[in-house]
Short mmCIF file of C-alpha atoms in Angstrom, two decimals:
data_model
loop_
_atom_site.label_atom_id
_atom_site.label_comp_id
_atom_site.label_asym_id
_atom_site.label_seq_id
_atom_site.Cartn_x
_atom_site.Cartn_y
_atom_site.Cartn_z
CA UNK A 24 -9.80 -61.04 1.09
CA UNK A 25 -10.08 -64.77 1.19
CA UNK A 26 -13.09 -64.67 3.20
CA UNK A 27 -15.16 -62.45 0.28
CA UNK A 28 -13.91 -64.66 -2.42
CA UNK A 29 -16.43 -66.59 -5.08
CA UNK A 30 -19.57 -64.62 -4.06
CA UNK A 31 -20.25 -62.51 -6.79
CA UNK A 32 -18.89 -58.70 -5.32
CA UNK A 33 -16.22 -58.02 -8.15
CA UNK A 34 -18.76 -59.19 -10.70
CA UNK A 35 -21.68 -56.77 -9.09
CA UNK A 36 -18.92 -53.90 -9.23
CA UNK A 37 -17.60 -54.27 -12.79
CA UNK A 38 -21.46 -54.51 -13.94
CA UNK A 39 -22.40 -51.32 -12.12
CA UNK A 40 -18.76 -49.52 -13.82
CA UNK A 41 -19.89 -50.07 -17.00
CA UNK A 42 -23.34 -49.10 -16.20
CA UNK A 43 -22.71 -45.39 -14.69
CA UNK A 44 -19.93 -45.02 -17.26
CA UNK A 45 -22.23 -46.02 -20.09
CA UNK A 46 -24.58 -43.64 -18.49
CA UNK A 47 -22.37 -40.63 -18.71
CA UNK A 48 -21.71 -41.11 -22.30
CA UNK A 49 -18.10 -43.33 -22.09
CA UNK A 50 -17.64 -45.49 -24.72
CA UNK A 51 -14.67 -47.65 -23.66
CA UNK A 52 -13.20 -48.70 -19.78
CA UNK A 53 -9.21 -48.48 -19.35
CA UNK A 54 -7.34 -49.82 -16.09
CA UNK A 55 -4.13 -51.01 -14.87
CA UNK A 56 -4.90 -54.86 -14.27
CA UNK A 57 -3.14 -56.28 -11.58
CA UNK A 58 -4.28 -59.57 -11.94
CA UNK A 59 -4.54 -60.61 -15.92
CA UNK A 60 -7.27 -63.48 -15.07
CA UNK A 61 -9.24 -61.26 -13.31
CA UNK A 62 -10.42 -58.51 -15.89
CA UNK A 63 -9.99 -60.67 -18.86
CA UNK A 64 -13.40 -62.27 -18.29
CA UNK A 65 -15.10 -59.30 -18.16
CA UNK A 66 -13.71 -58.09 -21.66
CA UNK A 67 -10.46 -56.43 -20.48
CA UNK A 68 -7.43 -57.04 -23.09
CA UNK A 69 -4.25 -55.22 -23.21
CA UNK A 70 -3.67 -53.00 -25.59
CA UNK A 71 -0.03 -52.36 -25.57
CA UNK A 72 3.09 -53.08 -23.57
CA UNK A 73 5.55 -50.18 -21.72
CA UNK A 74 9.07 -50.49 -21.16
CA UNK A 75 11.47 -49.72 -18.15
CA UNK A 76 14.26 -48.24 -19.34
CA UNK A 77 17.92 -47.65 -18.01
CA UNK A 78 20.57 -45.54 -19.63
CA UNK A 79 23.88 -44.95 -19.23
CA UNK A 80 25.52 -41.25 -19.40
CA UNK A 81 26.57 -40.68 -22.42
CA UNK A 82 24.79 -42.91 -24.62
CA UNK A 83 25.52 -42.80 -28.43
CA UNK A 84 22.68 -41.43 -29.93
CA UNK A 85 22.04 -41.73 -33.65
CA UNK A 86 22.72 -37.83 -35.53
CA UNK A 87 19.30 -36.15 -36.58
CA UNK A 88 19.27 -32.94 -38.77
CA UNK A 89 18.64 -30.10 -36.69
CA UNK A 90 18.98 -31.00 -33.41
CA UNK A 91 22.15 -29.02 -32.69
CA UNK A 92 20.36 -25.90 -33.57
CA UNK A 93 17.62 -26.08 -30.70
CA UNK A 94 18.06 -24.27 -27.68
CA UNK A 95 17.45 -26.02 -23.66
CA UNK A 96 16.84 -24.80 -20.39
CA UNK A 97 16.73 -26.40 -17.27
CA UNK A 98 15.20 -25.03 -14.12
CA UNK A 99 13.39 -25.87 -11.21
CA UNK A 100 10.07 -27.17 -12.02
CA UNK A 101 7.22 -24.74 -11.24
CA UNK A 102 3.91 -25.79 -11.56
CA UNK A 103 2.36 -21.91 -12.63
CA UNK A 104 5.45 -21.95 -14.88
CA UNK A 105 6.34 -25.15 -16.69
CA UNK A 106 2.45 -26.71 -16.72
CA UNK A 107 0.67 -24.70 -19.02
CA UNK A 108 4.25 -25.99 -21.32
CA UNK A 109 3.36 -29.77 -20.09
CA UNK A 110 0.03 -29.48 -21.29
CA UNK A 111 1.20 -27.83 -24.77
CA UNK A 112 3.11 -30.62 -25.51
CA UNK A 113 0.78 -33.97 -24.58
CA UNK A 114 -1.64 -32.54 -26.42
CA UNK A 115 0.49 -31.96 -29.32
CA UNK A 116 1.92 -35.68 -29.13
CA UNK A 117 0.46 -37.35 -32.53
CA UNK A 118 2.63 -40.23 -33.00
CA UNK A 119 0.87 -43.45 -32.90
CA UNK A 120 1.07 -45.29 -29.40
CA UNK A 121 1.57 -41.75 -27.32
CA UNK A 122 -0.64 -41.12 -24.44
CA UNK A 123 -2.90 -38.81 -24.17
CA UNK A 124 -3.04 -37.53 -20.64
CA UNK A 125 -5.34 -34.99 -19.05
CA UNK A 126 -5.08 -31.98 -16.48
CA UNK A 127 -5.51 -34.18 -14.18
CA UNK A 128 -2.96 -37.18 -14.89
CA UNK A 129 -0.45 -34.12 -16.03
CA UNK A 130 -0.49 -32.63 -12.88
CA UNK A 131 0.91 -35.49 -10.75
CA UNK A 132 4.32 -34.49 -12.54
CA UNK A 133 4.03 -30.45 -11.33
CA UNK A 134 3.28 -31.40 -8.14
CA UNK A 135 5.89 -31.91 -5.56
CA UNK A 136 4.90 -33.64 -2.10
CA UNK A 137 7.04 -32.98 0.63
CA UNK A 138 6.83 -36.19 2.22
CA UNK A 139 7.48 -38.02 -1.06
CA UNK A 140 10.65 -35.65 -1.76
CA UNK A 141 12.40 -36.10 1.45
CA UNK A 142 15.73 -35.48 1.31
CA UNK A 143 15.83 -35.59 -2.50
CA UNK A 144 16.43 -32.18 -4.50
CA UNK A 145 13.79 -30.46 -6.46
CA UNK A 146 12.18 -31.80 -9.45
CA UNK A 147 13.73 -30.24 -12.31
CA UNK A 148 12.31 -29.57 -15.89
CA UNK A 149 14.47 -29.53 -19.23
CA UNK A 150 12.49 -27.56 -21.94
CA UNK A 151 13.84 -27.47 -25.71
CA UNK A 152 12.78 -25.06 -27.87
CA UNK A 153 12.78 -24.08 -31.84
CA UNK A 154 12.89 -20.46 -31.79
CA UNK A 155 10.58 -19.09 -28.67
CA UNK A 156 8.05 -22.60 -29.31
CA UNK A 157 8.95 -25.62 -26.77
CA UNK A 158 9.08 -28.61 -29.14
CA UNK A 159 10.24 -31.20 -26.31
CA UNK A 160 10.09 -31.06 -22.44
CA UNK A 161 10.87 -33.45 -19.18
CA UNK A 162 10.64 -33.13 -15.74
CA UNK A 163 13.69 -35.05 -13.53
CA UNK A 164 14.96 -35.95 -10.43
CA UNK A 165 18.47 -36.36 -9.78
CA UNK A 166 18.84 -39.02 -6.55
CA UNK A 167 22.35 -38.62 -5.21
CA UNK A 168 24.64 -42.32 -5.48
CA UNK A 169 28.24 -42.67 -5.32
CA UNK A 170 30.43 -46.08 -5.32
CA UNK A 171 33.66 -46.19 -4.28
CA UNK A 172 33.71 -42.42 -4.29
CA UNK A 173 33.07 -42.03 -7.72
CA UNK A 174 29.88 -40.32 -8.62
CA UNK A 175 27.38 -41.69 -10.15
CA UNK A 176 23.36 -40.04 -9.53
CA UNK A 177 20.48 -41.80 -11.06
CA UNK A 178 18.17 -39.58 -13.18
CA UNK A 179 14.82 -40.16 -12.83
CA UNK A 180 12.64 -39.16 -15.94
CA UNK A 181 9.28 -38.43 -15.35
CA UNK A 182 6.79 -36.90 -18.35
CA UNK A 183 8.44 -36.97 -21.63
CA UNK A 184 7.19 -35.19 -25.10
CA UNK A 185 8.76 -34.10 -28.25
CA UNK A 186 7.24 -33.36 -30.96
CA UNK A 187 9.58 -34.01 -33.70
CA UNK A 188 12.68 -36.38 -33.86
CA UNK A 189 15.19 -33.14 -34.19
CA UNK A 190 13.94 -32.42 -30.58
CA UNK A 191 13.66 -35.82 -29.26
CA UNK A 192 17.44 -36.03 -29.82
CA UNK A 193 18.17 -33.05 -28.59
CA UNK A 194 16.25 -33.62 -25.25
CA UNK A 195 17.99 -36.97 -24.39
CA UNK A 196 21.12 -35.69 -25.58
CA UNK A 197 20.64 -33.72 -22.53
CA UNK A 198 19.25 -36.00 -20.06
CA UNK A 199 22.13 -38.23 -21.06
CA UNK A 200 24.72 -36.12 -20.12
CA UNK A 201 23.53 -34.27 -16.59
CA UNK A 202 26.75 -33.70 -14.64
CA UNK A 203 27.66 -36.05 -11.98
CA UNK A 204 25.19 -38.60 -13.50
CA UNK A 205 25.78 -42.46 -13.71
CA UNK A 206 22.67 -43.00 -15.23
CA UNK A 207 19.01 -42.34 -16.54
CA UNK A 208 16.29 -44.08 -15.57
CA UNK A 209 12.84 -43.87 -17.02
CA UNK A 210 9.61 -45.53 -17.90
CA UNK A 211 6.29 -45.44 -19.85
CA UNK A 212 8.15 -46.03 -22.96
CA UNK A 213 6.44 -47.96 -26.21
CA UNK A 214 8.34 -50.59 -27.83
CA UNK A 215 8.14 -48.31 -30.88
CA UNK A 216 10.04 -45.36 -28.77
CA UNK A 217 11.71 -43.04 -31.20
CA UNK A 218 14.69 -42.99 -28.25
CA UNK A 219 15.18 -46.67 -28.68
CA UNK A 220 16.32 -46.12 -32.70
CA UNK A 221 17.85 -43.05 -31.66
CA UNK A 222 20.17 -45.97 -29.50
CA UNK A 223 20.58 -48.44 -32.11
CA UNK A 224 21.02 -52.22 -30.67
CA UNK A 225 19.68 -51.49 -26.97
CA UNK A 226 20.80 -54.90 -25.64
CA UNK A 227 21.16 -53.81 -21.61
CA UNK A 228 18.73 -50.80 -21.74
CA UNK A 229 15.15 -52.15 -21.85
CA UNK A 230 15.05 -53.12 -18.15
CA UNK A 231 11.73 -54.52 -17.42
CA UNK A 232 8.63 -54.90 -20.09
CA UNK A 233 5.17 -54.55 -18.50
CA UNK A 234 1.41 -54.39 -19.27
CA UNK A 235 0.16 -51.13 -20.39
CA UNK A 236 -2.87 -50.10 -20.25
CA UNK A 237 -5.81 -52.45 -20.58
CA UNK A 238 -8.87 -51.41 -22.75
CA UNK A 239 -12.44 -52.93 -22.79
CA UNK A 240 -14.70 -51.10 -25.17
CA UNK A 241 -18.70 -50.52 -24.04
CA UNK A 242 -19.64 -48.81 -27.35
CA UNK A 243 -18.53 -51.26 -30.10
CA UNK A 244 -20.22 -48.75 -32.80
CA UNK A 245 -19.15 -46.06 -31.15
CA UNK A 246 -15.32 -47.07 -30.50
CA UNK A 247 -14.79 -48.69 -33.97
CA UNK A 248 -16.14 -45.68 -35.46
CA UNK A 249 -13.53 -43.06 -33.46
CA UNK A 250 -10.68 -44.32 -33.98
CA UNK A 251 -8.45 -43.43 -36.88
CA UNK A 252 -7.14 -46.50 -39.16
CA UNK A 253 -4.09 -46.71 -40.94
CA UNK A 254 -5.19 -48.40 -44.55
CA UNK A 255 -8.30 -48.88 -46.29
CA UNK A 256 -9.95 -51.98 -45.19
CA UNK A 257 -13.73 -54.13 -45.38
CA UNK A 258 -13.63 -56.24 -42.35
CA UNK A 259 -16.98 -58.19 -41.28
CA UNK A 260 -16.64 -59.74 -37.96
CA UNK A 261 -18.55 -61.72 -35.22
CA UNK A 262 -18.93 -60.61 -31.47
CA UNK A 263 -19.77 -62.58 -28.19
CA UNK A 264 -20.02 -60.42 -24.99
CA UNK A 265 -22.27 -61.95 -22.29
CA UNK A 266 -21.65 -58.98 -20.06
CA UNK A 267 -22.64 -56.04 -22.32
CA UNK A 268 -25.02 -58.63 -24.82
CA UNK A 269 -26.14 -55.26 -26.82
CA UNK A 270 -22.53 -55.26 -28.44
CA UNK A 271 -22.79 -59.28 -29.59
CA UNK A 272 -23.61 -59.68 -33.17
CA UNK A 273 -22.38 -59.68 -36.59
CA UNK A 274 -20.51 -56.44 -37.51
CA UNK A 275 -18.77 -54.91 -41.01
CA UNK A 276 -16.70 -51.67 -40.65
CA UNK A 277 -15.23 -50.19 -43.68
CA UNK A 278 -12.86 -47.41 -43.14
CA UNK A 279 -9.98 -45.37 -45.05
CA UNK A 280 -6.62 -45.01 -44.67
CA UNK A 281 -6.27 -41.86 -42.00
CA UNK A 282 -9.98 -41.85 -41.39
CA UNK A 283 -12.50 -42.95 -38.93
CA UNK A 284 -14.53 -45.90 -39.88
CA UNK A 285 -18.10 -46.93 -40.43
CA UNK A 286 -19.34 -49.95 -38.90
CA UNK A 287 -23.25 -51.41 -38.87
CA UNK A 288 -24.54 -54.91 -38.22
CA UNK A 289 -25.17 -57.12 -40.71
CA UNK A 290 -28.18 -59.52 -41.34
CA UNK A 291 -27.23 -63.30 -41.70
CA UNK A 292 -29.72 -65.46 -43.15
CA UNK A 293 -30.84 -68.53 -41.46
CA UNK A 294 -29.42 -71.74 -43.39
#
């Protein structure tokens, strides 16, 4: 509110965050930033972008080996069903840039709110397996649209997971081709999306590019030390933070290719 502005209340709140998180053992902050100037000066940066994607039915998709050969359902989405298969799969998501998402976050996709359905049919779930194993999954929501008479329903994609490229074919194969369907709409998608190459030059589909999530790390030790890296690497760097001053200093990490890394302040001499 206008009236609140310039008196210190945000800056009070963010200090107190990262105090009770600190507390209870967190070792980095992550938001959606609504304003960019707002959280950058308390350490906030973005750590990736998402993508808002549109697709038209029957897309071209690129052949993979084996994704012919991997069977689909689709079925009404039950929670007590298709959740426990949900949570199978976002756990099993290794491929750099996939969220991880909790119980929590995952079950805002199983649940379905009456007053946010309305008039809309059921969420539906498309499931593709290797044998008895689910190797991809989605939930959907068809929203009826017609021009002229002519069909044309927008599928809305919620989660999405698959494990290996075979069955990320396969599953938007599927979603691509949904009777009646104009279209597929969809979002929370990396620029590095395997679906993307699986479309070749994508001129048209990438509808909107957003922030995703924004990071600010509490525990520079403990962060740079978690993470996996992807080469071998001796990096000594320098760090100012005026709001969390115990993470300012002079740092080397040295990690391995694969491997978490080892990080510990360094000494410089006075000259």
């Amino acid at each position: 509110h206008p009236g609140h502005r310039r008196r210190g209340i945000l800056s009070r709140l963010i200090r107190d965050h990262f105090a009770v998180a600190k507390r209870d053992g967190a070792i980095m902050s992550t938001l959606w930033a609504a304003e960019q100037a707002i959280y950058g000066r308390f350490g906030y940066g973005m750590i990736g972008e998402c993508l808002e994607l549109s697709v038209g039915r029957g897309v071209t998709l690129a052949p993979v080996e084996g994704a012919d050969a991997l069977s689909v359902e689709i079925e009404t989405l039950e929670p007590d069903t298709h959740g426990p298969i949900l949570s199978h799969l976002a756990a099993s998501m290794d491929r750099p840039g996939s969220a991880a998402m909790d119980a929590e976050v995952l079950g805002w996709y199983t649940i379905e709110l009456p007053h946010a359905r309305g008039e809309k049919e059921p969420r539906r779930v498309v499931v593709v397996r290797d044998g008895d194993e689910p190797v991809a999954v989605a939930t959907f929501r068809r929203e009826s649209k017609s021009e002229g008479g002519v069909p044309g329903d927008v599928v809305r994609v919620g989660f999405h997971a698959a494990i290996t490229p075979a069955a990320e074919r396969r599953l938007w194969e599927v979603l691509t081709t949904i009777d009646l369907s104009g279209k597929v709409e969809t979002d929370m998608f990396t620029p590095d999306h395997p679906l993307l190459r699986l479309i070749g030059p994508h001129r048209g589909v990438v509808k909107h590019v957003y922030d995703g999530i924004w990071a600010r790390l509490l525990d520079v030790e403990a962060c740079m030390a978690a993470r996996t890296y992807g080469a071998d690497a001796s990096v000594t760097f320098s760090l100012e933070d005026e709001v969390l001053p115990e993470n300012a200093g002079v740092w080397r990490l040295t990690c391995d290719a694969g491997e978490g890394g080892r990080i510990q302040r360094v000494d410089i001499p006075d000259t």
